Short mmCIF file of C-alpha atoms and ligand atoms in Angstrom, two decimals:
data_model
loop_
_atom_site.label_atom_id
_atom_site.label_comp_id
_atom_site.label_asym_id
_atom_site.label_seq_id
_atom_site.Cartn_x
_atom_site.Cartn_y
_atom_site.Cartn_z
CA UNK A 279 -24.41 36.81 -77.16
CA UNK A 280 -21.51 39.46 -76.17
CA UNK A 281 -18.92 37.90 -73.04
CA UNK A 282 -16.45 40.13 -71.22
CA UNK A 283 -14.11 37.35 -70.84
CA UNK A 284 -11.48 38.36 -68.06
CA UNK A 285 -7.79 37.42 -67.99
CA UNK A 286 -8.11 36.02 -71.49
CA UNK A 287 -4.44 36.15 -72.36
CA UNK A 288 -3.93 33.51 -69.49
CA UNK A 289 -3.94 30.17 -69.19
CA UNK A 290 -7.11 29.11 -68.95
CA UNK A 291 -8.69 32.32 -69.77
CA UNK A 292 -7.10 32.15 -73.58
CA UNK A 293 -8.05 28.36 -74.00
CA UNK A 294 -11.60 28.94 -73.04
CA UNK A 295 -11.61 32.32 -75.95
CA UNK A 296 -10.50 29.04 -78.22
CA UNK A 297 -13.10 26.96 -77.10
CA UNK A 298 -15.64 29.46 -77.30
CA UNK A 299 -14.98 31.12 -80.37
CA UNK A 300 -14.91 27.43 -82.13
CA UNK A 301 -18.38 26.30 -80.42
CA UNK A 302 -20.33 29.42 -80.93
CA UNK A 303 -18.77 31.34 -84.13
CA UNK A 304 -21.65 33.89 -84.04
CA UNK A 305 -20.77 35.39 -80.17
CA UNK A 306 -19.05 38.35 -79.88
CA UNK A 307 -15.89 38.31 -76.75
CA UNK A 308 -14.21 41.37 -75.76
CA UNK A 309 -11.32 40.16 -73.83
CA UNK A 310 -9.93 42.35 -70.81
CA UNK A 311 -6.47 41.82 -69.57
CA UNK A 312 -3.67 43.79 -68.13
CA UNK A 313 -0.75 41.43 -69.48
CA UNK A 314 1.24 41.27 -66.56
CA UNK A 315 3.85 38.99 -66.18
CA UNK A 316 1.15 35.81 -67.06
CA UNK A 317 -0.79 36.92 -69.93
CA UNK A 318 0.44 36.56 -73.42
CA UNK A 319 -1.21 37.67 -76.23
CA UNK A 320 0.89 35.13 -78.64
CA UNK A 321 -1.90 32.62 -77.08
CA UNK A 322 -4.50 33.83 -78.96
CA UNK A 323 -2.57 34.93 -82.15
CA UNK A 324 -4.99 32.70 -84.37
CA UNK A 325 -8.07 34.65 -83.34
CA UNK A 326 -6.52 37.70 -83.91
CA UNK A 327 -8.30 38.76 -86.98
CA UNK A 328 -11.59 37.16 -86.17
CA UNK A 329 -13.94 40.21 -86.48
CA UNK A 330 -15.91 38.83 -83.09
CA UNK A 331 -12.90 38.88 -81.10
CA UNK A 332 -11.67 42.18 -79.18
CA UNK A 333 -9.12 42.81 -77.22
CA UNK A 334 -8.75 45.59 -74.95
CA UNK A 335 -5.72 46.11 -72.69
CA UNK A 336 -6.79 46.89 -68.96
CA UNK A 337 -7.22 46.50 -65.50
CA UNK A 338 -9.56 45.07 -63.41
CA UNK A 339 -9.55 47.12 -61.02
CA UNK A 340 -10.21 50.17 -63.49
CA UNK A 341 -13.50 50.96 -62.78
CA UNK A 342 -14.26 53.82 -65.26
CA UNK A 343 -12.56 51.50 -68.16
CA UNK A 344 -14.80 48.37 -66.46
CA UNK A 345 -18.33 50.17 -66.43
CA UNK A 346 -17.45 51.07 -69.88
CA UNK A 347 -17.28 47.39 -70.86
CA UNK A 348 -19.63 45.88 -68.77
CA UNK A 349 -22.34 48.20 -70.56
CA UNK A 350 -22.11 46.54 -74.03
CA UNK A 351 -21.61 42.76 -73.19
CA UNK A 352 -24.63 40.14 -71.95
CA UNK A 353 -22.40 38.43 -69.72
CA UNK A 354 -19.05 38.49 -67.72
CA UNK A 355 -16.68 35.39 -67.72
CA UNK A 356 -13.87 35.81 -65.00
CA UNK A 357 -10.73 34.44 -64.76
CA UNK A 358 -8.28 37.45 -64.49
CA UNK A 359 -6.70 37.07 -61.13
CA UNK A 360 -3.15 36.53 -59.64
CA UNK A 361 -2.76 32.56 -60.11
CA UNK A 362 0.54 31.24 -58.23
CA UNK A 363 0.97 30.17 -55.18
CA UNK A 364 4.63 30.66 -54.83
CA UNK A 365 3.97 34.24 -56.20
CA UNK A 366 1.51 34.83 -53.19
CA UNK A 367 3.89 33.63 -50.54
CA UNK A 368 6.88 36.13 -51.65
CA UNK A 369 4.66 39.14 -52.05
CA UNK A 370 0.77 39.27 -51.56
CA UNK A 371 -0.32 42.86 -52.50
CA UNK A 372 -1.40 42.18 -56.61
CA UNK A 373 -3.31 38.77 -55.34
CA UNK A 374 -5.45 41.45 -53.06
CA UNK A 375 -5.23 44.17 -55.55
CA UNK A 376 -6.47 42.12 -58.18
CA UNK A 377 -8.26 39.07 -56.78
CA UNK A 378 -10.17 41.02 -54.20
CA UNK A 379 -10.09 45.01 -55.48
CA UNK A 380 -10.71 43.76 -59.36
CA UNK A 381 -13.72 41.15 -58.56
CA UNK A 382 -15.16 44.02 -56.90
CA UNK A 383 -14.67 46.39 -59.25
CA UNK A 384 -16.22 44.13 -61.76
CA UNK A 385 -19.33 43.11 -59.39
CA UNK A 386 -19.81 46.78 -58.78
CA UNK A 387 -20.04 47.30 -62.75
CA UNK A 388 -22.27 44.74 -63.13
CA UNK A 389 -24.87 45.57 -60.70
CA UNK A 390 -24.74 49.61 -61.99
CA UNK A 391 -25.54 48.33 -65.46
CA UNK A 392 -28.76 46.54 -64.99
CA UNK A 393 -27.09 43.26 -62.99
CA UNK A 394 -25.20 41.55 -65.83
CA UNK A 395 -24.81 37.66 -65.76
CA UNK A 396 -21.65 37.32 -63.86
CA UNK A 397 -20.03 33.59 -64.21
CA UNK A 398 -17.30 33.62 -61.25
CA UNK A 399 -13.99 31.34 -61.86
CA UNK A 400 -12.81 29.54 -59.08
CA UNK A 401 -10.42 27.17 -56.79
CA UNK A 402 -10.64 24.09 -55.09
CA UNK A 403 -7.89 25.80 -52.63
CA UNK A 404 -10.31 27.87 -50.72
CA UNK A 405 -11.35 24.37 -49.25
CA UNK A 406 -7.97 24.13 -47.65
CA UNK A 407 -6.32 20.95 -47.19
CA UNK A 408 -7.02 17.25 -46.88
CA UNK A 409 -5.77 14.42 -44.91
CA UNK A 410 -5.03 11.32 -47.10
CA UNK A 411 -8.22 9.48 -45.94
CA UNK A 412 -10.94 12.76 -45.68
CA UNK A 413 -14.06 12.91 -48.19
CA UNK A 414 -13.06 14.94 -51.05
CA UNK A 415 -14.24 18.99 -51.30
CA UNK A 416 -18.05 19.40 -52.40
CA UNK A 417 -19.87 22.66 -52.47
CA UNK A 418 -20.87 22.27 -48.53
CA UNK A 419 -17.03 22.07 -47.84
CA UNK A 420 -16.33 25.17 -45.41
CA UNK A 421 -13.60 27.63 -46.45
CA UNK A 422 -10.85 27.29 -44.98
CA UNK A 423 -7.80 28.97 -46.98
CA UNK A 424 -4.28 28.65 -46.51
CA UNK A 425 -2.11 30.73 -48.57
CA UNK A 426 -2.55 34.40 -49.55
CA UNK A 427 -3.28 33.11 -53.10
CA UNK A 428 -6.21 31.25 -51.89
CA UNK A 429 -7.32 33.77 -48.88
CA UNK A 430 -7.90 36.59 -51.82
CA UNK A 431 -9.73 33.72 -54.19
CA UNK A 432 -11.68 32.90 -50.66
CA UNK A 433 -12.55 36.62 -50.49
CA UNK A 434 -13.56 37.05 -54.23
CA UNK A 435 -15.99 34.15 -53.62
CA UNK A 436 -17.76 35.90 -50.45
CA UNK A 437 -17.81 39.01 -52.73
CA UNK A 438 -19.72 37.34 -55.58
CA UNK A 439 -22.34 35.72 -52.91
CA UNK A 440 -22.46 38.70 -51.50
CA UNK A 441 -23.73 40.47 -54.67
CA UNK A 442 -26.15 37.28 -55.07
CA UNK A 443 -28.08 37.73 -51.71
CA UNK A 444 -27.92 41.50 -51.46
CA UNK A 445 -28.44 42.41 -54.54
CA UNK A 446 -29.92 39.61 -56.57
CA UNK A 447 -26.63 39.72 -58.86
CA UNK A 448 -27.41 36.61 -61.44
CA UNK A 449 -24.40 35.10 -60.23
CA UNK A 450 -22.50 31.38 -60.70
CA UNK A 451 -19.53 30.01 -59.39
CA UNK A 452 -17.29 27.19 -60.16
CA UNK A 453 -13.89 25.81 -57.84
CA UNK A 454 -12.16 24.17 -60.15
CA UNK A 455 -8.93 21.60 -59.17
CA UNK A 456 -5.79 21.49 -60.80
CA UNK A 457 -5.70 22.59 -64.79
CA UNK A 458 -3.30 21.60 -67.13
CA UNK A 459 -2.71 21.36 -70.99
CA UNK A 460 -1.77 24.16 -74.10
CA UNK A 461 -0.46 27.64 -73.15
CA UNK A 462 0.12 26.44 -69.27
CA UNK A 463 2.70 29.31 -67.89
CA UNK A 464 5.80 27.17 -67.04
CA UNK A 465 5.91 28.52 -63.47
CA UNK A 466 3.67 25.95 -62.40
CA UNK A 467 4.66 21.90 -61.89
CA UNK A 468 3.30 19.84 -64.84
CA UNK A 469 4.97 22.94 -67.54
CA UNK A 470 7.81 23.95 -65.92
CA UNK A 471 8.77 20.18 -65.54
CA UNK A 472 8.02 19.31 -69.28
CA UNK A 473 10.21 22.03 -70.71
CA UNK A 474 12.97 21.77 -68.19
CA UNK A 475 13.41 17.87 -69.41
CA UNK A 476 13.36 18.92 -73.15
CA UNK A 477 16.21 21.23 -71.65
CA UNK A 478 17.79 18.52 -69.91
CA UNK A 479 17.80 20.53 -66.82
CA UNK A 480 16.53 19.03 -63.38
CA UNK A 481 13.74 19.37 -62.20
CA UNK A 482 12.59 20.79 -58.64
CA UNK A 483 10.57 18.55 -56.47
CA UNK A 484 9.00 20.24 -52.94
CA UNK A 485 9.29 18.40 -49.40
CA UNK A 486 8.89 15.29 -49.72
CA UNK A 487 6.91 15.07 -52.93
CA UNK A 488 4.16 13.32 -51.96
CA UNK A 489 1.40 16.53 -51.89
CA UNK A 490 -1.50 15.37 -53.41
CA UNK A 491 -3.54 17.20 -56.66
CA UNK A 492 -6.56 16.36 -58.79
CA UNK A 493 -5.87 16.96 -62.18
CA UNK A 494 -8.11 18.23 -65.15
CA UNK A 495 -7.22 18.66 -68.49
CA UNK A 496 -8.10 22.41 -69.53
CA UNK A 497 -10.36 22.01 -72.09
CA UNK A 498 -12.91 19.81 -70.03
CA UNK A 499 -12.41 22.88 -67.51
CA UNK A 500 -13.62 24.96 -70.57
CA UNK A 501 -16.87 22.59 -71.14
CA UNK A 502 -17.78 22.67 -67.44
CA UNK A 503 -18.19 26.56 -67.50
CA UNK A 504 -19.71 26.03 -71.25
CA UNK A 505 -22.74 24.60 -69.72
CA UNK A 506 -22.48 26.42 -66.13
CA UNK A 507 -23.15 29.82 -68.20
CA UNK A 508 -25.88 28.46 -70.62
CA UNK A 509 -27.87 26.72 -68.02
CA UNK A 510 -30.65 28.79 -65.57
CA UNK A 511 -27.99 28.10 -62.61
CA UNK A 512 -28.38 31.11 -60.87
CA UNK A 513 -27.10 31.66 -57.51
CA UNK A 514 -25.51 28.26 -57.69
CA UNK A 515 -21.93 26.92 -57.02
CA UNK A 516 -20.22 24.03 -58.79
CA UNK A 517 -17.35 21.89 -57.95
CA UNK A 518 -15.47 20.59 -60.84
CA UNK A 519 -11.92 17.85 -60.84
CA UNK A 520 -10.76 15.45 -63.04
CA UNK A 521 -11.20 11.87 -61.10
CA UNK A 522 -7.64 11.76 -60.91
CA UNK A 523 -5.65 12.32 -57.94
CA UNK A 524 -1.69 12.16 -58.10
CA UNK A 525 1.30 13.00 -55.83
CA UNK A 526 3.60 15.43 -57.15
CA UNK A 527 6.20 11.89 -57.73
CA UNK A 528 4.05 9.98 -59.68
CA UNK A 529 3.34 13.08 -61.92
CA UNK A 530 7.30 13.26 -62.28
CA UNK A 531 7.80 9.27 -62.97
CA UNK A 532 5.26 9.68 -65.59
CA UNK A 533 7.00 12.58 -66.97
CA UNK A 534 10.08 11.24 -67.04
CA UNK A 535 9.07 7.74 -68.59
CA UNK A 536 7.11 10.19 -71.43
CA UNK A 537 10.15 11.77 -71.80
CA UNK A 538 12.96 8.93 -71.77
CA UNK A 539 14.63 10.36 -68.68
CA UNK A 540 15.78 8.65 -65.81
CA UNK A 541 15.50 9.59 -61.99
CA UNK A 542 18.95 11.33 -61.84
CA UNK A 543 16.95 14.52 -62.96
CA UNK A 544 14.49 14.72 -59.88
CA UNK A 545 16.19 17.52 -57.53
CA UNK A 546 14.53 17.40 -54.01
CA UNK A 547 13.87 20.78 -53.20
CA UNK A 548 13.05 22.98 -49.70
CA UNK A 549 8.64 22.60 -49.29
CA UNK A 550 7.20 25.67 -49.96
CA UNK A 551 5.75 27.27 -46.92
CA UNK A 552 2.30 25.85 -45.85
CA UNK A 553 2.07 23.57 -48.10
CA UNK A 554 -1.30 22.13 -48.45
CA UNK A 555 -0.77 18.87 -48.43
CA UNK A 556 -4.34 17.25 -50.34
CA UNK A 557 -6.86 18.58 -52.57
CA UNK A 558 -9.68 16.07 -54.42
CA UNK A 559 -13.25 17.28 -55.27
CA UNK A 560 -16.52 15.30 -55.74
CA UNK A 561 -17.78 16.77 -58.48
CA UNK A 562 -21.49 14.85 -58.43
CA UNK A 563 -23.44 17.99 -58.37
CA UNK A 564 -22.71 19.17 -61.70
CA UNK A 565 -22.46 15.54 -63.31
CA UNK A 566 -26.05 15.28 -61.79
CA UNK A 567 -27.10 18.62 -62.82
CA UNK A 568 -25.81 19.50 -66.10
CA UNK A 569 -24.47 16.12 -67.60
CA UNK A 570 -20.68 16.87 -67.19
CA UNK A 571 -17.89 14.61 -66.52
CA UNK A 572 -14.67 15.45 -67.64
CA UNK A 573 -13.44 13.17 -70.70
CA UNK A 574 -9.80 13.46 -71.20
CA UNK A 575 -8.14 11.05 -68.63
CA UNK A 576 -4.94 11.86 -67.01
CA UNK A 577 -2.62 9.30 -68.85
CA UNK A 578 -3.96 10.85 -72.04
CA UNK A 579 -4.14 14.41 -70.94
CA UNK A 580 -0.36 14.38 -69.96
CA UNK A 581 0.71 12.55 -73.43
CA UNK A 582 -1.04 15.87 -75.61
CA UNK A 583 0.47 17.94 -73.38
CA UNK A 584 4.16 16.94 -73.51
CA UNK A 585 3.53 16.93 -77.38
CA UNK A 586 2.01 20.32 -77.37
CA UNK A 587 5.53 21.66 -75.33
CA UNK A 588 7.46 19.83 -77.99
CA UNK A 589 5.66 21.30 -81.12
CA UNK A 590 5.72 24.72 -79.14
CA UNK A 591 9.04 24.99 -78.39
CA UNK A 592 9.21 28.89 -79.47
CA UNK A 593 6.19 29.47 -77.16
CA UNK A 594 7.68 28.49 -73.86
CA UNK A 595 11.32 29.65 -74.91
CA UNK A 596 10.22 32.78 -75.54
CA UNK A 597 8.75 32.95 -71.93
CA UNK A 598 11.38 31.74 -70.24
CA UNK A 599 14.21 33.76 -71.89
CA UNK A 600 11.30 36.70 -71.00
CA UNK A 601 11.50 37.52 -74.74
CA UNK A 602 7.83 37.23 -74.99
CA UNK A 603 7.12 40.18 -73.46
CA UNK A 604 8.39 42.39 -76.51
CA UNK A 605 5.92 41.40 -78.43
CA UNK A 606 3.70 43.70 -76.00
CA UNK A 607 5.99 46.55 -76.25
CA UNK A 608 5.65 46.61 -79.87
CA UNK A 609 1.83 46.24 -80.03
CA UNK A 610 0.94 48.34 -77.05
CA UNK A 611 4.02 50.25 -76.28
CA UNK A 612 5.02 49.24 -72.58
P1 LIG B 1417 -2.99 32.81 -65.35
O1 LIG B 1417 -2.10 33.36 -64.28
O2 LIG B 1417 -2.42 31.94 -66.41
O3 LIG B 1417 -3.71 34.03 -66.10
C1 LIG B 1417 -4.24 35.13 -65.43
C2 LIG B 1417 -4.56 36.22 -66.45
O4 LIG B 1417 -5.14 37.33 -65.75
C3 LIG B 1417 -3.32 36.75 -67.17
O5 LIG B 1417 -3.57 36.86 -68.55
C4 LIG B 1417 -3.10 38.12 -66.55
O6 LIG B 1417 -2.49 39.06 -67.43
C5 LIG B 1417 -4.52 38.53 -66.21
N1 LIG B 1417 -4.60 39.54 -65.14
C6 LIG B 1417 -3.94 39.51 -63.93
N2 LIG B 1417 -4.23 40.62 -63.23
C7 LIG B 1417 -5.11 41.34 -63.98
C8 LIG B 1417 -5.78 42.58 -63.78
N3 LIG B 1417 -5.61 43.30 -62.66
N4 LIG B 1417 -6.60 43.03 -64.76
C9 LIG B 1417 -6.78 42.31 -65.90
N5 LIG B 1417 -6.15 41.14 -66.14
C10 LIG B 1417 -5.33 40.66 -65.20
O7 LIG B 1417 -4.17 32.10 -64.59
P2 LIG B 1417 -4.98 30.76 -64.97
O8 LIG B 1417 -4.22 29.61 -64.49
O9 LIG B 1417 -5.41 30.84 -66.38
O10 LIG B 1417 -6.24 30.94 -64.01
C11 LIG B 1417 -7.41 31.61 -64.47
C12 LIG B 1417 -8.44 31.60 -63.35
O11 LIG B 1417 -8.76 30.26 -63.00
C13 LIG B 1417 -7.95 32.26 -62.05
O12 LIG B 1417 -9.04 32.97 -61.50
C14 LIG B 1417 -7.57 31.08 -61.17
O13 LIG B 1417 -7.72 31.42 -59.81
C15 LIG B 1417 -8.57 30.05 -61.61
N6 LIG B 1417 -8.15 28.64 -61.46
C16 LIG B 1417 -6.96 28.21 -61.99
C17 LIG B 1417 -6.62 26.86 -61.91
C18 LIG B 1417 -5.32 26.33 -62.48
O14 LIG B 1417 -5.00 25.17 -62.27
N7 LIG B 1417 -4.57 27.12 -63.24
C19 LIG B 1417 -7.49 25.96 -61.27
C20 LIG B 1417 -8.68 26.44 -60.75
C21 LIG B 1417 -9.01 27.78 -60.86
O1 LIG B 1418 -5.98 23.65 -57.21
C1 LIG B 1418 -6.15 24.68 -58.13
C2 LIG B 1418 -4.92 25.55 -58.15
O2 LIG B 1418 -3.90 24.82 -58.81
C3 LIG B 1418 -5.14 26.89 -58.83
O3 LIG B 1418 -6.08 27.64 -58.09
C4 LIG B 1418 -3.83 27.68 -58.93
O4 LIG B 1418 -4.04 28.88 -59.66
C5 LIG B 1418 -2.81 26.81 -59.65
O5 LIG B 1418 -1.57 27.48 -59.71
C6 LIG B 1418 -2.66 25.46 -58.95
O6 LIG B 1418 -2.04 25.64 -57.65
P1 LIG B 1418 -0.92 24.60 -57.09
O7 LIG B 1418 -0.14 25.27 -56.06
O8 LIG B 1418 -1.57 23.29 -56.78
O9 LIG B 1418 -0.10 24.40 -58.47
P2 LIG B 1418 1.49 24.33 -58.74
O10 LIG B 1418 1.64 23.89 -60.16
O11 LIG B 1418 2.18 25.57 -58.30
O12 LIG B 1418 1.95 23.15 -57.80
C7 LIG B 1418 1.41 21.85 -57.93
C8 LIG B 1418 2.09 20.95 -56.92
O13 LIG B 1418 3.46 20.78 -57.30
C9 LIG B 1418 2.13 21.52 -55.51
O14 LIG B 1418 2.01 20.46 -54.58
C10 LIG B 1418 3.53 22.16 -55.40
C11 LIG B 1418 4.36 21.24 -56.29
N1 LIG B 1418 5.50 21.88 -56.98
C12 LIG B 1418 5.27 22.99 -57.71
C13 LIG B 1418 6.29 23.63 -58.39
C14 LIG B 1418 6.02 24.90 -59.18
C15 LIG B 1418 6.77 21.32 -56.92
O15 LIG B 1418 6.98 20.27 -56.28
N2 LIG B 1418 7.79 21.94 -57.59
C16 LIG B 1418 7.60 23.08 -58.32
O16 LIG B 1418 8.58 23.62 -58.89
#
């Protein structure tokens, strides 16, 4: 087996490589990414010299460099997108360039080149938001996007069921709530709180602090689109959460008690614009269907992460000093 595995250097994208290279030794992963600000090759430094790992530097959006990839691999595994939110909301255009002009790109390739398994990765934000009492998301929910982040994830989703029903793409797709663990940029809440406390700097709360998230650990993220891709799905969308819904304060408190602080370091900050104020998902269809249920629970989940920040220390403080990005210029030259 031979996966084009998208966005690779990213968060999730590098821990599934991991996962994947671990589970299946024999299978073969060429890994496209652009690097931009997100990706980070020093995530997969320990599978740099395994002979079925490849890496090629790219874009998306690339078509000539795509169909030239697509043609040797079995099967495409995407995550490369624009991921944050607050990224979206101050300037849109690489969420559409990417999101929307890249999924394309890569849809296109895959039907030229005799319609290529295509596994689609996917938000729970394209749902919209919840009110505190409303059924969690299932894959019946309508779309109903909010921010620009999730409008061009919304979009990439239509694209890949568009490809399904027009062109009999085989095609999967999973919406997936909120991921955390190893490697997670520290832009985003549950990293960029962590490593702030082991800095003893503050740490920014939105609003009021009481937005709601259901969190998975990553690797359970990983084994969901493990079986999604080796199962005769096709055509089929999956919903996949962790069973463990938390407001943005009781994620702090529990930080803080993890990490011996005290309250004084919670900074109530300005909400960011729109802010969707629930996500949860019901994730029964693929429990039902393919057996999964994610097995790392929150309490534990959030204890091996805070220990991976602290035994990575060089990791993240090479990221946030923006050091990490020489390592590029030295490899690759820009
Ligand atoms: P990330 O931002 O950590 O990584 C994205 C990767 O894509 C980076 O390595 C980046 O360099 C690469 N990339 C960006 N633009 C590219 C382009 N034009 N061409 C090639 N590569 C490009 O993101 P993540 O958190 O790992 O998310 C991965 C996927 O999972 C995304 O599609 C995201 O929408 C989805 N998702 C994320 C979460 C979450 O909680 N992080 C939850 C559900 C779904
Ligand atoms: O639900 C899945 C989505 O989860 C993914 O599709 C996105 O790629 C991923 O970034 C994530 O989006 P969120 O916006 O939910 O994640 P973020 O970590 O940015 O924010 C989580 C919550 O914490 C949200 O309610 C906003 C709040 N927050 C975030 C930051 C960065 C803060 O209160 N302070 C902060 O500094």
């Amino acid at each position: 087996m031979k996966l084009l595995i998208t966005g690779g250097a990213g968060f999730i994208g590098s821990n599934f490589i991991h996962y994947i290279l671990k589970k299946y030794p024999d299978y073969k992963i060429v890994n496209l990414d652009l690097l931009t600000y997100a990706g980070n090759l020093e995530n997969l430094k320990d599978s740099e010299g395994n002979p079925n790992y490849k890496f090629v530097k790219g874009d998306i959006a690339d078509a000539k460099l795509v169909n030239e990839l697509v043609k040797e691999v079995d099967m495409i595994v995407h995550f490369a997108a624009e991921s944050h939110v607050d990224r979206s909301i101050l300037n849109s255009i690489s969420f559409i360039h990417t999101n929307v002009i890249g999924t394309h790109t890569l849809l296109e390739a895959a039907k030229n080149n005799g319609n290529k398994r295509f596994h689609h990765v996917s938000t729970d934000e394209v749902f919209g938001s919840l009110a505190p009492n409303d059924p969690a998301f299932n894959e019946k929910t309508p779309y109903d996007p909010r921010s620009p982040y999730s409008a061009s994830k919304a979009a990439s989703d239509h694209l890949v069921r568009a490809y399904f029903h027009t062109y009999d793409l085989p095609v999967t797709i999973s919406n997936c709530s909120n991921n955390y663990g190893p490697f997670h940029f520290p832009e985003k809440l549950i990293p960029l709180f962590i490593t702030n406390l082991l800095e003893d700097k503050k740490v920014p709360l939105y609003g009021d602090g009481l937005n709601v998230r259901d969190w998975l650990y990553v690797e359970d993220h990983c084994a969901a689109i493990d079986l999604i891709i080796h199962k005769e799905s096709i055509g089929e969308t999956y919903c996949i959460g962790g069973n463990a819904e938390k407001n943005n304060r009781e994620i702090t408190h529990e930080l803080l008690k993890l990490m011996d602080k005290n309250e004084s370091f919670i900074e109530f900050v300005k909400d960011r614009p729109g802010h969707d104020k629930r996500y949860a998902i019901n994730f029964s269809k693929i429990k039902k269907e393919l057996g999964w249920e994610p097995r790392v629970n929150f309490t534990q989940g959030l204890k091996k992460t805070v220990e991976w920040y602290k035994n990575n220390q060089d990791w993240w403080k090479k990221i946030k000093s923006g050091e990490y990005k020489d390592y590029y210029k030295n490899q690759y030259g820009k």
